[in-house]
Amino acid sequence: MSKVIFLFSILFSVLFCVNSLAADNVFHIDRSVSDNIDIEFANNDHIEPARSDFKVVNYVVMSSEEGGRKAVVTLVNTSSGSRIFQSNQVYALFADGKRRAPNAYKQEFSAGELISMTLSFGIRDLPILRIYTRQ
């Protein structure tokens, strides 16, 4: 009888751990910050995205309980030719004033094409306030 109880306790522990790990990857949409609000943190190190022909059309930021930060970003290629988007061409501004590029990502765009993509900004303590490019 003790072997059966032991096996059930092991099975319960494994199922609990798997369920907990799955919950770690749940992302929730964060409240958006209006574009009408001016947020001007000092940028003494001149950290900026690489110049590109991409423009942010809109974005939705998400976070997990563990501090994971992601954003669904819609970009448009403003060029008359095809371009390859690379992750260093878009940055996120965080609530502490830090600016960061997303994890490595590439996407080919045709001229004038509009594409949405999910970009990951890793684990951060503070939320994303804005997503931006530099033309």
mmCIF file of N, CA and C in Angstrom:
data_model
loop_
_atom_site.group_PDB
_atom_site.id
_atom_site.type_symbol
_atom_site.label_atom_id
_atom_site.label_comp_id
_atom_site.label_asym_id
_atom_site.label_seq_id
_atom_site.Cartn_x
_atom_site.Cartn_y
_atom_site.Cartn_z
ATOM 1 N N MET A 1 0.819 -1.198 0.000
ATOM 2 C CA MET A 1 0.000 0.000 0.000
ATOM 3 C C MET A 1 0.867 1.268 0.000
ATOM 4 N N SER A 2 1.982 1.231 0.735
ATOM 5 C CA SER A 2 2.848 2.409 0.792
ATOM 6 C C SER A 2 3.494 2.685 -0.559
ATOM 7 N N LYS A 3 3.735 1.635 -1.362
ATOM 8 C CA LYS A 3 4.292 1.835 -2.699
ATOM 9 C C LYS A 3 3.287 2.568 -3.589
ATOM 10 N N VAL A 4 2.022 2.237 -3.473
ATOM 11 C CA VAL A 4 0.982 2.889 -4.271
ATOM 12 C C VAL A 4 0.887 4.357 -3.883
ATOM 13 N N ILE A 5 0.902 4.653 -2.613
ATOM 14 C CA ILE A 5 0.842 6.045 -2.148
ATOM 15 C C ILE A 5 2.076 6.799 -2.631
ATOM 16 N N PHE A 6 3.234 6.162 -2.544
ATOM 17 C CA PHE A 6 4.475 6.786 -3.009
ATOM 18 C C PHE A 6 4.401 7.092 -4.506
ATOM 19 N N LEU A 7 3.922 6.141 -5.310
ATOM 20 C CA LEU A 7 3.807 6.353 -6.753
ATOM 21 C C LEU A 7 2.817 7.475 -7.083
ATOM 22 N N PHE A 8 1.692 7.510 -6.352
ATOM 23 C CA PHE A 8 0.730 8.587 -6.579
ATOM 24 C C PHE A 8 1.320 9.949 -6.195
ATOM 25 N N SER A 9 2.088 9.999 -5.138
ATOM 26 C CA SER A 9 2.693 11.271 -4.742
ATOM 27 C C SER A 9 3.728 11.728 -5.770
ATOM 28 N N ILE A 10 4.482 10.793 -6.318
ATOM 29 C CA ILE A 10 5.442 11.131 -7.373
ATOM 30 C C ILE A 10 4.694 11.647 -8.610
ATOM 31 N N LEU A 11 3.647 10.940 -9.024
ATOM 32 C CA LEU A 11 2.863 11.336 -10.183
ATOM 33 C C LEU A 11 2.250 12.719 -9.974
ATOM 34 N N PHE A 12 1.703 12.963 -8.799
ATOM 35 C CA PHE A 12 1.113 14.269 -8.484
ATOM 36 C C PHE A 12 2.173 15.363 -8.543
ATOM 37 N N SER A 13 3.343 15.102 -8.012
ATOM 38 C CA SER A 13 4.430 16.088 -8.024
ATOM 39 C C SER A 13 4.852 16.420 -9.447
ATOM 40 N N VAL A 14 4.985 15.401 -10.285
ATOM 41 C CA VAL A 14 5.384 15.623 -11.675
ATOM 42 C C VAL A 14 4.315 16.440 -12.395
ATOM 43 N N LEU A 15 3.053 16.079 -12.232
ATOM 44 C CA LEU A 15 1.977 16.825 -12.891
ATOM 45 C C LEU A 15 1.919 18.264 -12.403
ATOM 46 N N PHE A 16 2.138 18.487 -11.116
ATOM 47 C CA PHE A 16 2.139 19.837 -10.562
ATOM 48 C C PHE A 16 3.275 20.654 -11.159
ATOM 49 N N CYS A 17 4.459 20.072 -11.270
ATOM 50 C CA CYS A 17 5.613 20.783 -11.841
ATOM 51 C C CYS A 17 5.385 21.120 -13.309
ATOM 52 N N VAL A 18 4.856 20.197 -14.079
ATOM 53 C CA VAL A 18 4.589 20.444 -15.497
ATOM 54 C C VAL A 18 3.553 21.546 -15.637
ATOM 55 N N ASN A 19 2.528 21.530 -14.828
ATOM 56 C CA ASN A 19 1.489 22.554 -14.869
ATOM 57 C C ASN A 19 2.074 23.919 -14.490
ATOM 58 N N SER A 20 2.946 23.962 -13.506
ATOM 59 C CA SER A 20 3.575 25.217 -13.096
ATOM 60 C C SER A 20 4.451 25.776 -14.197
ATOM 61 N N LEU A 21 5.195 24.907 -14.870
ATOM 62 C CA LEU A 21 6.057 25.368 -15.960
ATOM 63 C C LEU A 21 5.236 25.911 -17.108
ATOM 64 N N ALA A 22 4.118 25.292 -17.403
ATOM 65 C CA ALA A 22 3.252 25.779 -18.482
ATOM 66 C C ALA A 22 2.705 27.152 -18.134
ATOM 67 N N ALA A 23 2.370 27.390 -16.874
ATOM 68 C CA ALA A 23 1.839 28.684 -16.453
ATOM 69 C C ALA A 23 2.893 29.783 -16.566
ATOM 70 N N ASP A 24 4.180 29.430 -16.490
ATOM 71 C CA ASP A 24 5.248 30.416 -16.598
ATOM 72 C C ASP A 24 5.284 31.070 -17.972
ATOM 73 N N ASN A 25 4.753 30.432 -18.980
ATOM 74 C CA ASN A 25 4.812 30.950 -20.335
ATOM 75 C C ASN A 25 3.540 31.669 -20.753
ATOM 76 N N VAL A 26 2.653 31.963 -19.822
ATOM 77 C CA VAL A 26 1.409 32.653 -20.136
ATOM 78 C C VAL A 26 1.678 34.154 -20.161
ATOM 79 N N PHE A 27 1.325 34.785 -21.269
ATOM 80 C CA PHE A 27 1.500 36.224 -21.406
ATOM 81 C C PHE A 27 0.138 36.903 -21.400
ATOM 82 N N HIS A 28 0.105 38.097 -20.799
ATOM 83 C CA HIS A 28 -1.113 38.899 -20.720
ATOM 84 C C HIS A 28 -0.858 40.236 -21.398
ATOM 85 N N ILE A 29 -1.867 40.755 -22.048
ATOM 86 C CA ILE A 29 -1.741 42.059 -22.702
ATOM 87 C C ILE A 29 -1.692 43.133 -21.630
ATOM 88 N N ASP A 30 -0.685 44.010 -21.739
ATOM 89 C CA ASP A 30 -0.525 45.122 -20.804
ATOM 90 C C ASP A 30 -1.387 46.297 -21.250
ATOM 91 N N ARG A 31 -1.709 47.133 -20.316
ATOM 92 C CA ARG A 31 -2.441 48.352 -20.617
ATOM 93 C C ARG A 31 -1.556 49.238 -21.488
ATOM 94 N N SER A 32 -2.092 49.774 -22.549
ATOM 95 C CA SER A 32 -1.280 50.586 -23.461
ATOM 96 C C SER A 32 -1.127 52.013 -22.949
ATOM 97 N N VAL A 33 -0.038 52.629 -23.374
ATOM 98 C CA VAL A 33 0.234 54.026 -23.047
ATOM 99 C C VAL A 33 -0.138 54.848 -24.270
ATOM 100 N N SER A 34 -0.912 55.878 -24.077
ATOM 101 C CA SER A 34 -1.378 56.713 -25.184
ATOM 102 C C SER A 34 -0.200 57.373 -25.899
ATOM 103 N N ASP A 35 -0.319 57.505 -27.209
ATOM 104 C CA ASP A 35 0.708 58.213 -27.981
ATOM 105 C C ASP A 35 0.692 59.714 -27.699
ATOM 106 N N ASN A 36 -0.347 60.195 -27.052
ATOM 107 C CA ASN A 36 -0.436 61.622 -26.724
ATOM 108 C C ASN A 36 0.405 61.997 -25.513
ATOM 109 N N ILE A 37 0.950 61.017 -24.818
ATOM 110 C CA ILE A 37 1.763 61.284 -23.632
ATOM 111 C C ILE A 37 3.226 61.380 -24.051
ATOM 112 N N ASP A 38 3.859 62.484 -23.695
ATOM 113 C CA ASP A 38 5.282 62.649 -23.995
ATOM 114 C C ASP A 38 6.096 61.993 -22.888
ATOM 115 N N ILE A 39 6.928 61.045 -23.280
ATOM 116 C CA ILE A 39 7.835 60.379 -22.349
ATOM 117 C C ILE A 39 9.235 60.657 -22.854
ATOM 118 N N GLU A 40 10.003 61.418 -22.103
ATOM 119 C CA GLU A 40 11.324 61.847 -22.554
ATOM 120 C C GLU A 40 12.378 61.529 -21.499
ATOM 121 N N PHE A 41 12.841 60.290 -21.483
ATOM 122 C CA PHE A 41 13.963 59.926 -20.624
ATOM 123 C C PHE A 41 15.252 60.413 -21.279
ATOM 124 N N ALA A 42 16.239 60.762 -20.472
ATOM 125 C CA ALA A 42 17.548 61.136 -21.012
ATOM 126 C C ALA A 42 18.137 59.934 -21.752
ATOM 127 N N ASN A 43 18.809 60.220 -22.848
ATOM 128 C CA ASN A 43 19.452 59.177 -23.639
ATOM 129 C C ASN A 43 20.916 59.586 -23.847
ATOM 130 N N ASN A 44 21.635 59.704 -22.731
ATOM 131 C CA ASN A 44 23.008 60.196 -22.761
ATOM 132 C C ASN A 44 23.948 59.316 -23.572
ATOM 133 N N ASP A 45 23.656 58.039 -23.676
ATOM 134 C CA ASP A 45 24.509 57.122 -24.436
ATOM 135 C C ASP A 45 24.096 57.032 -25.898
ATOM 136 N N HIS A 46 23.087 57.803 -26.296
ATOM 137 C CA HIS A 46 22.600 57.854 -27.677
ATOM 138 C C HIS A 46 22.275 56.461 -28.218
ATOM 139 N N ILE A 47 21.525 55.698 -27.433
ATOM 140 C CA ILE A 47 21.107 54.356 -27.831
ATOM 141 C C ILE A 47 19.884 54.497 -28.722
ATOM 142 N N GLU A 48 20.030 54.096 -29.974
ATOM 143 C CA GLU A 48 18.963 54.226 -30.958
ATOM 144 C C GLU A 48 18.930 52.986 -31.838
ATOM 145 N N PRO A 49 17.776 52.691 -32.409
ATOM 146 C CA PRO A 49 17.721 51.602 -33.396
ATOM 147 C C PRO A 49 18.512 51.987 -34.644
ATOM 148 N N ALA A 50 18.934 50.989 -35.391
ATOM 149 C CA ALA A 50 19.603 51.241 -36.662
ATOM 150 C C ALA A 50 18.620 51.935 -37.605
ATOM 151 N N ARG A 51 19.117 52.817 -38.447
ATOM 152 C CA ARG A 51 18.256 53.477 -39.438
ATOM 153 C C ARG A 51 17.683 52.428 -40.392
ATOM 154 N N SER A 52 16.430 52.653 -40.762
ATOM 155 C CA SER A 52 15.780 51.697 -41.661
ATOM 156 C C SER A 52 14.639 52.387 -42.393
ATOM 157 N N ASP A 53 14.014 51.642 -43.280
ATOM 158 C CA ASP A 53 12.836 52.118 -44.003
ATOM 159 C C ASP A 53 11.552 51.603 -43.365
ATOM 160 N N PHE A 54 11.642 51.140 -42.120
ATOM 161 C CA PHE A 54 10.472 50.587 -41.445
ATOM 162 C C PHE A 54 9.872 51.604 -40.495
ATOM 163 N N LYS A 55 8.552 51.591 -40.445
ATOM 164 C CA LYS A 55 7.803 52.477 -39.556
ATOM 165 C C LYS A 55 6.849 51.621 -38.727
ATOM 166 N N VAL A 56 6.767 51.922 -37.435
ATOM 167 C CA VAL A 56 5.827 51.217 -36.562
ATOM 168 C C VAL A 56 4.427 51.754 -36.829
ATOM 169 N N VAL A 57 3.527 50.855 -37.194
ATOM 170 C CA VAL A 57 2.128 51.228 -37.425
ATOM 171 C C VAL A 57 1.367 51.145 -36.110
ATOM 172 N N ASN A 58 1.560 50.039 -35.393
ATOM 173 C CA ASN A 58 0.972 49.878 -34.061
ATOM 174 C C ASN A 58 1.667 48.725 -33.353
ATOM 175 N N TYR A 59 1.374 48.580 -32.075
ATOM 176 C CA TYR A 59 1.953 47.495 -31.290
ATOM 177 C C TYR A 59 1.093 47.218 -30.063
ATOM 178 N N VAL A 60 1.208 45.981 -29.578
ATOM 179 C CA VAL A 60 0.542 45.557 -28.354
ATOM 180 C C VAL A 60 1.614 44.903 -27.501
ATOM 181 N N VAL A 61 1.813 45.408 -26.276
ATOM 182 C CA VAL A 61 2.836 44.840 -25.406
ATOM 183 C C VAL A 61 2.206 43.844 -24.448
ATOM 184 N N MET A 62 2.993 42.808 -24.132
ATOM 185 C CA MET A 62 2.522 41.726 -23.270
ATOM 186 C C MET A 62 3.601 41.408 -22.242
ATOM 187 N N SER A 63 3.174 40.846 -21.116
ATOM 188 C CA SER A 63 4.125 40.422 -20.101
ATOM 189 C C SER A 63 3.623 39.160 -19.410
ATOM 190 N N SER A 64 4.567 38.450 -18.813
ATOM 191 C CA SER A 64 4.232 37.260 -18.035
ATOM 192 C C SER A 64 4.474 37.574 -16.557
ATOM 193 N N GLU A 65 3.978 36.726 -15.690
ATOM 194 C CA GLU A 65 4.163 36.907 -14.243
ATOM 195 C C GLU A 65 5.639 36.941 -13.865
ATOM 196 N N GLU A 66 6.476 36.252 -14.642
ATOM 197 C CA GLU A 66 7.899 36.150 -14.339
ATOM 198 C C GLU A 66 8.700 37.312 -14.913
ATOM 199 N N GLY A 67 8.052 38.251 -15.589
ATOM 200 C CA GLY A 67 8.747 39.407 -16.144
ATOM 201 C C GLY A 67 9.109 39.283 -17.610
ATOM 202 N N GLY A 68 8.612 38.257 -18.275
ATOM 203 C CA GLY A 68 8.850 38.134 -19.712
ATOM 204 C C GLY A 68 8.161 39.275 -20.435
ATOM 205 N N ARG A 69 8.841 39.848 -21.403
ATOM 206 C CA ARG A 69 8.285 40.980 -22.165
ATOM 207 C C ARG A 69 8.282 40.648 -23.650
ATOM 208 N N LYS A 70 7.116 40.768 -24.269
ATOM 209 C CA LYS A 70 6.952 40.558 -25.704
ATOM 210 C C LYS A 70 6.079 41.668 -26.254
ATOM 211 N N ALA A 71 6.139 41.826 -27.563
ATOM 212 C CA ALA A 71 5.281 42.807 -28.234
ATOM 213 C C ALA A 71 4.892 42.274 -29.605
ATOM 214 N N VAL A 72 3.619 42.417 -29.941
ATOM 215 C CA VAL A 72 3.168 42.163 -31.306
ATOM 216 C C VAL A 72 3.277 43.521 -31.998
ATOM 217 N N VAL A 73 4.184 43.588 -32.965
ATOM 218 C CA VAL A 73 4.507 44.851 -33.623
ATOM 219 C C VAL A 73 4.116 44.755 -35.098
ATOM 220 N N THR A 74 3.403 45.763 -35.577
ATOM 221 C CA THR A 74 3.077 45.849 -36.991
ATOM 222 C C THR A 74 3.952 46.933 -37.596
ATOM 223 N N LEU A 75 4.754 46.519 -38.582
ATOM 224 C CA LEU A 75 5.655 47.431 -39.280
ATOM 225 C C LEU A 75 5.236 47.542 -40.737
ATOM 226 N N VAL A 76 5.565 48.679 -41.343
ATOM 227 C CA VAL A 76 5.377 48.856 -42.769
ATOM 228 C C VAL A 76 6.724 49.223 -43.374
ATOM 229 N N ASN A 77 7.012 48.656 -44.524
ATOM 230 C CA ASN A 77 8.202 49.007 -45.284
ATOM 231 C C ASN A 77 7.843 50.237 -46.121
ATOM 232 N N THR A 78 8.425 51.377 -45.794
ATOM 233 C CA THR A 78 8.102 52.624 -46.491
ATOM 234 C C THR A 78 8.908 52.797 -47.775
ATOM 235 N N SER A 79 9.779 51.849 -48.071
ATOM 236 C CA SER A 79 10.625 51.924 -49.260
ATOM 237 C C SER A 79 9.868 51.448 -50.503
ATOM 238 N N SER A 80 10.368 51.868 -51.665
ATOM 239 C CA SER A 80 9.783 51.408 -52.920
ATOM 240 C C SER A 80 10.394 50.083 -53.373
ATOM 241 N N GLY A 81 11.317 49.546 -52.566
ATOM 242 C CA GLY A 81 11.927 48.251 -52.860
ATOM 243 C C GLY A 81 11.793 47.314 -51.679
ATOM 244 N N SER A 82 12.116 46.043 -51.895
ATOM 245 C CA SER A 82 12.034 45.089 -50.786
ATOM 246 C C SER A 82 13.178 45.342 -49.800
ATOM 247 N N ARG A 83 12.930 45.025 -48.532
ATOM 248 C CA ARG A 83 13.899 45.223 -47.461
ATOM 249 C C ARG A 83 13.821 44.045 -46.502
ATOM 250 N N ILE A 84 14.911 43.839 -45.764
ATOM 251 C CA ILE A 84 14.931 42.806 -44.728
ATOM 252 C C ILE A 84 14.968 43.503 -43.378
ATOM 253 N N PHE A 85 13.924 43.269 -42.606
ATOM 254 C CA PHE A 85 13.878 43.791 -41.241
ATOM 255 C C PHE A 85 14.783 42.936 -40.364
ATOM 256 N N GLN A 86 15.582 43.611 -39.518
ATOM 257 C CA GLN A 86 16.400 42.924 -38.520
ATOM 258 C C GLN A 86 16.101 43.544 -37.166
ATOM 259 N N SER A 87 16.227 42.751 -36.131
ATOM 260 C CA SER A 87 15.775 43.168 -34.799
ATOM 261 C C SER A 87 16.464 44.428 -34.270
ATOM 262 N N ASN A 88 17.642 44.779 -34.765
ATOM 263 C CA ASN A 88 18.299 45.996 -34.271
ATOM 264 C C ASN A 88 17.690 47.266 -34.867
ATOM 265 N N GLN A 89 16.646 47.114 -35.694
ATOM 266 C CA GLN A 89 15.986 48.257 -36.323
ATOM 267 C C GLN A 89 14.744 48.718 -35.567
ATOM 268 N N VAL A 90 14.440 48.066 -34.466
ATOM 269 C CA VAL A 90 13.316 48.479 -33.621
ATOM 270 C C VAL A 90 13.755 48.348 -32.164
ATOM 271 N N TYR A 91 13.353 49.298 -31.330
ATOM 272 C CA TYR A 91 13.711 49.277 -29.914
ATOM 273 C C TYR A 91 12.460 49.440 -29.070
ATOM 274 N N ALA A 92 12.592 49.001 -27.829
ATOM 275 C CA ALA A 92 11.550 49.223 -26.826
ATOM 276 C C ALA A 92 12.090 50.196 -25.794
ATOM 277 N N LEU A 93 11.255 51.104 -25.363
ATOM 278 C CA LEU A 93 11.581 52.002 -24.258
ATOM 279 C C LEU A 93 10.899 51.439 -23.024
ATOM 280 N N PHE A 94 11.687 51.160 -21.977
ATOM 281 C CA PHE A 94 11.165 50.588 -20.742
ATOM 282 C C PHE A 94 10.905 51.680 -19.704
ATOM 283 N N ALA A 95 10.162 51.343 -18.677
ATOM 284 C CA ALA A 95 9.729 52.310 -17.663
ATOM 285 C C ALA A 95 10.877 52.885 -16.838
ATOM 286 N N ASP A 96 12.070 52.325 -16.947
ATOM 287 C CA ASP A 96 13.230 52.905 -16.262
ATOM 288 C C ASP A 96 14.066 53.768 -17.205
ATOM 289 N N GLY A 97 13.585 53.971 -18.435
ATOM 290 C CA GLY A 97 14.287 54.790 -19.409
ATOM 291 C C GLY A 97 15.280 54.022 -20.261
ATOM 292 N N LYS A 98 15.473 52.745 -19.980
ATOM 293 C CA LYS A 98 16.408 51.944 -20.774
ATOM 294 C C LYS A 98 15.779 51.598 -22.108
ATOM 295 N N ARG A 99 16.636 51.477 -23.110
ATOM 296 C CA ARG A 99 16.208 51.140 -24.470
ATOM 297 C C ARG A 99 16.867 49.832 -24.857
ATOM 298 N N ARG A 100 16.085 48.927 -25.423
ATOM 299 C CA ARG A 100 16.617 47.612 -25.782
ATOM 300 C C ARG A 100 16.016 47.128 -27.088
ATOM 301 N N ALA A 101 16.853 46.410 -27.843
ATOM 302 C CA ALA A 101 16.388 45.739 -29.056
ATOM 303 C C ALA A 101 15.803 44.387 -28.656
ATOM 304 N N PRO A 102 14.911 43.843 -29.457
ATOM 305 C CA PRO A 102 14.376 42.503 -29.172
ATOM 306 C C PRO A 102 15.420 41.426 -29.481
ATOM 307 N N ASN A 103 15.104 40.214 -29.080
ATOM 308 C CA ASN A 103 15.946 39.065 -29.432
ATOM 309 C C ASN A 103 16.023 38.972 -30.950
ATOM 310 N N ALA A 104 17.040 38.300 -31.445
ATOM 311 C CA ALA A 104 17.297 38.198 -32.889
ATOM 312 C C ALA A 104 16.046 37.793 -33.665
ATOM 313 N N TYR A 105 15.793 38.525 -34.749
ATOM 314 C CA TYR A 105 14.627 38.266 -35.593
ATOM 315 C C TYR A 105 14.891 38.881 -36.960
ATOM 316 N N LYS A 106 14.515 38.178 -38.017
ATOM 317 C CA LYS A 106 14.621 38.696 -39.391
ATOM 318 C C LYS A 106 13.319 38.425 -40.118
ATOM 319 N N GLN A 107 12.951 39.355 -41.010
ATOM 320 C CA GLN A 107 11.731 39.200 -41.801
ATOM 321 C C GLN A 107 11.898 39.973 -43.096
ATOM 322 N N GLU A 108 11.610 39.345 -44.216
ATOM 323 C CA GLU A 108 11.687 40.025 -45.507
ATOM 324 C C GLU A 108 10.356 40.722 -45.781
ATOM 325 N N PHE A 109 10.440 41.957 -46.273
ATOM 326 C CA PHE A 109 9.276 42.763 -46.624
ATOM 327 C C PHE A 109 9.355 43.138 -48.094
ATOM 328 N N SER A 110 8.255 43.103 -48.778
ATOM 329 C CA SER A 110 8.156 43.659 -50.130
ATOM 330 C C SER A 110 7.945 45.164 -50.005
ATOM 331 N N ALA A 111 8.063 45.873 -51.104
ATOM 332 C CA ALA A 111 7.839 47.318 -51.095
ATOM 333 C C ALA A 111 6.444 47.631 -50.560
ATOM 334 N N GLY A 112 6.361 48.521 -49.577
ATOM 335 C CA GLY A 112 5.081 48.941 -49.025
ATOM 336 C C GLY A 112 4.359 47.902 -48.187
ATOM 337 N N GLU A 113 4.963 46.749 -47.968
ATOM 338 C CA GLU A 113 4.282 45.664 -47.252
ATOM 339 C C GLU A 113 4.134 45.965 -45.761
ATOM 340 N N LEU A 114 3.030 45.507 -45.220
ATOM 341 C CA LEU A 114 2.683 45.659 -43.804
ATOM 342 C C LEU A 114 2.680 44.268 -43.182
ATOM 343 N N ILE A 115 3.476 44.055 -42.122
ATOM 344 C CA ILE A 115 3.563 42.736 -41.482
ATOM 345 C C ILE A 115 3.556 42.899 -39.968
ATOM 346 N N SER A 116 2.803 42.021 -39.296
ATOM 347 C CA SER A 116 2.824 41.949 -37.824
ATOM 348 C C SER A 116 3.707 40.790 -37.413
ATOM 349 N N MET A 117 4.446 40.973 -36.316
ATOM 350 C CA MET A 117 5.334 39.937 -35.795
ATOM 351 C C MET A 117 5.390 40.031 -34.281
ATOM 352 N N THR A 118 5.679 38.911 -33.645
ATOM 353 C CA THR A 118 5.834 38.891 -32.190
ATOM 354 C C THR A 118 7.318 38.916 -31.873
ATOM 355 N N LEU A 119 7.738 39.956 -31.167
ATOM 356 C CA LEU A 119 9.142 40.134 -30.802
ATOM 357 C C LEU A 119 9.305 39.938 -29.302
ATOM 358 N N SER A 120 10.366 39.272 -28.910
ATOM 359 C CA SER A 120 10.637 39.004 -27.495
ATOM 360 C C SER A 120 11.752 39.915 -26.994
ATOM 361 N N PHE A 121 11.526 40.531 -25.848
ATOM 362 C CA PHE A 121 12.505 41.419 -25.236
ATOM 363 C C PHE A 121 13.095 40.815 -23.962
ATOM 364 N N GLY A 122 12.904 39.519 -23.764
ATOM 365 C CA GLY A 122 13.498 38.823 -22.629
ATOM 366 C C GLY A 122 12.783 39.097 -21.320
ATOM 367 N N ILE A 123 13.485 38.811 -20.234
ATOM 368 C CA ILE A 123 12.952 39.011 -18.876
ATOM 369 C C ILE A 123 13.420 40.377 -18.375
ATOM 370 N N ARG A 124 12.491 41.212 -17.998
ATOM 371 C CA ARG A 124 12.791 42.560 -17.496
ATOM 372 C C ARG A 124 11.877 42.857 -16.315
ATOM 373 N N ASP A 125 12.374 43.650 -15.371
ATOM 374 C CA ASP A 125 11.574 44.009 -14.203
ATOM 375 C C ASP A 125 10.459 44.995 -14.538
ATOM 376 N N LEU A 126 10.730 45.907 -15.451
ATOM 377 C CA LEU A 126 9.780 46.980 -15.729
ATOM 378 C C LEU A 126 9.119 46.811 -17.094
ATOM 379 N N PRO A 127 7.925 47.370 -17.251
ATOM 380 C CA PRO A 127 7.171 47.194 -18.501
ATOM 381 C C PRO A 127 7.697 48.042 -19.659
ATOM 382 N N ILE A 128 7.276 47.657 -20.853
ATOM 383 C CA ILE A 128 7.569 48.414 -22.073
ATOM 384 C C ILE A 128 6.566 49.562 -22.176
ATOM 385 N N LEU A 129 7.087 50.766 -22.443
ATOM 386 C CA LEU A 129 6.228 51.923 -22.620
ATOM 387 C C LEU A 129 5.986 52.257 -24.082
ATOM 388 N N ARG A 130 6.989 52.024 -24.920
ATOM 389 C CA ARG A 130 6.875 52.409 -26.324
ATOM 390 C C ARG A 130 7.776 51.527 -27.184
ATOM 391 N N ILE A 131 7.355 51.269 -28.414
ATOM 392 C CA ILE A 131 8.136 50.573 -29.430
ATOM 393 C C ILE A 131 8.369 51.571 -30.558
ATOM 394 N N TYR A 132 9.610 51.674 -31.026
ATOM 395 C CA TYR A 132 9.891 52.687 -32.045
ATOM 396 C C TYR A 132 11.017 52.269 -32.996
ATOM 397 N N THR A 133 11.062 52.914 -34.149
ATOM 398 C CA THR A 133 12.115 52.727 -35.142
ATOM 399 C C THR A 133 12.770 54.083 -35.392
ATOM 400 N N ARG A 134 13.770 54.100 -36.253
ATOM 401 C CA ARG A 134 14.427 55.346 -36.649
ATOM 402 C C ARG A 134 14.606 55.315 -38.158
ATOM 403 N N GLN A 135 14.067 56.323 -38.837
ATOM 404 C CA GLN A 135 14.168 56.355 -40.306
ATOM 405 C C GLN A 135 15.234 57.330 -40.736
#
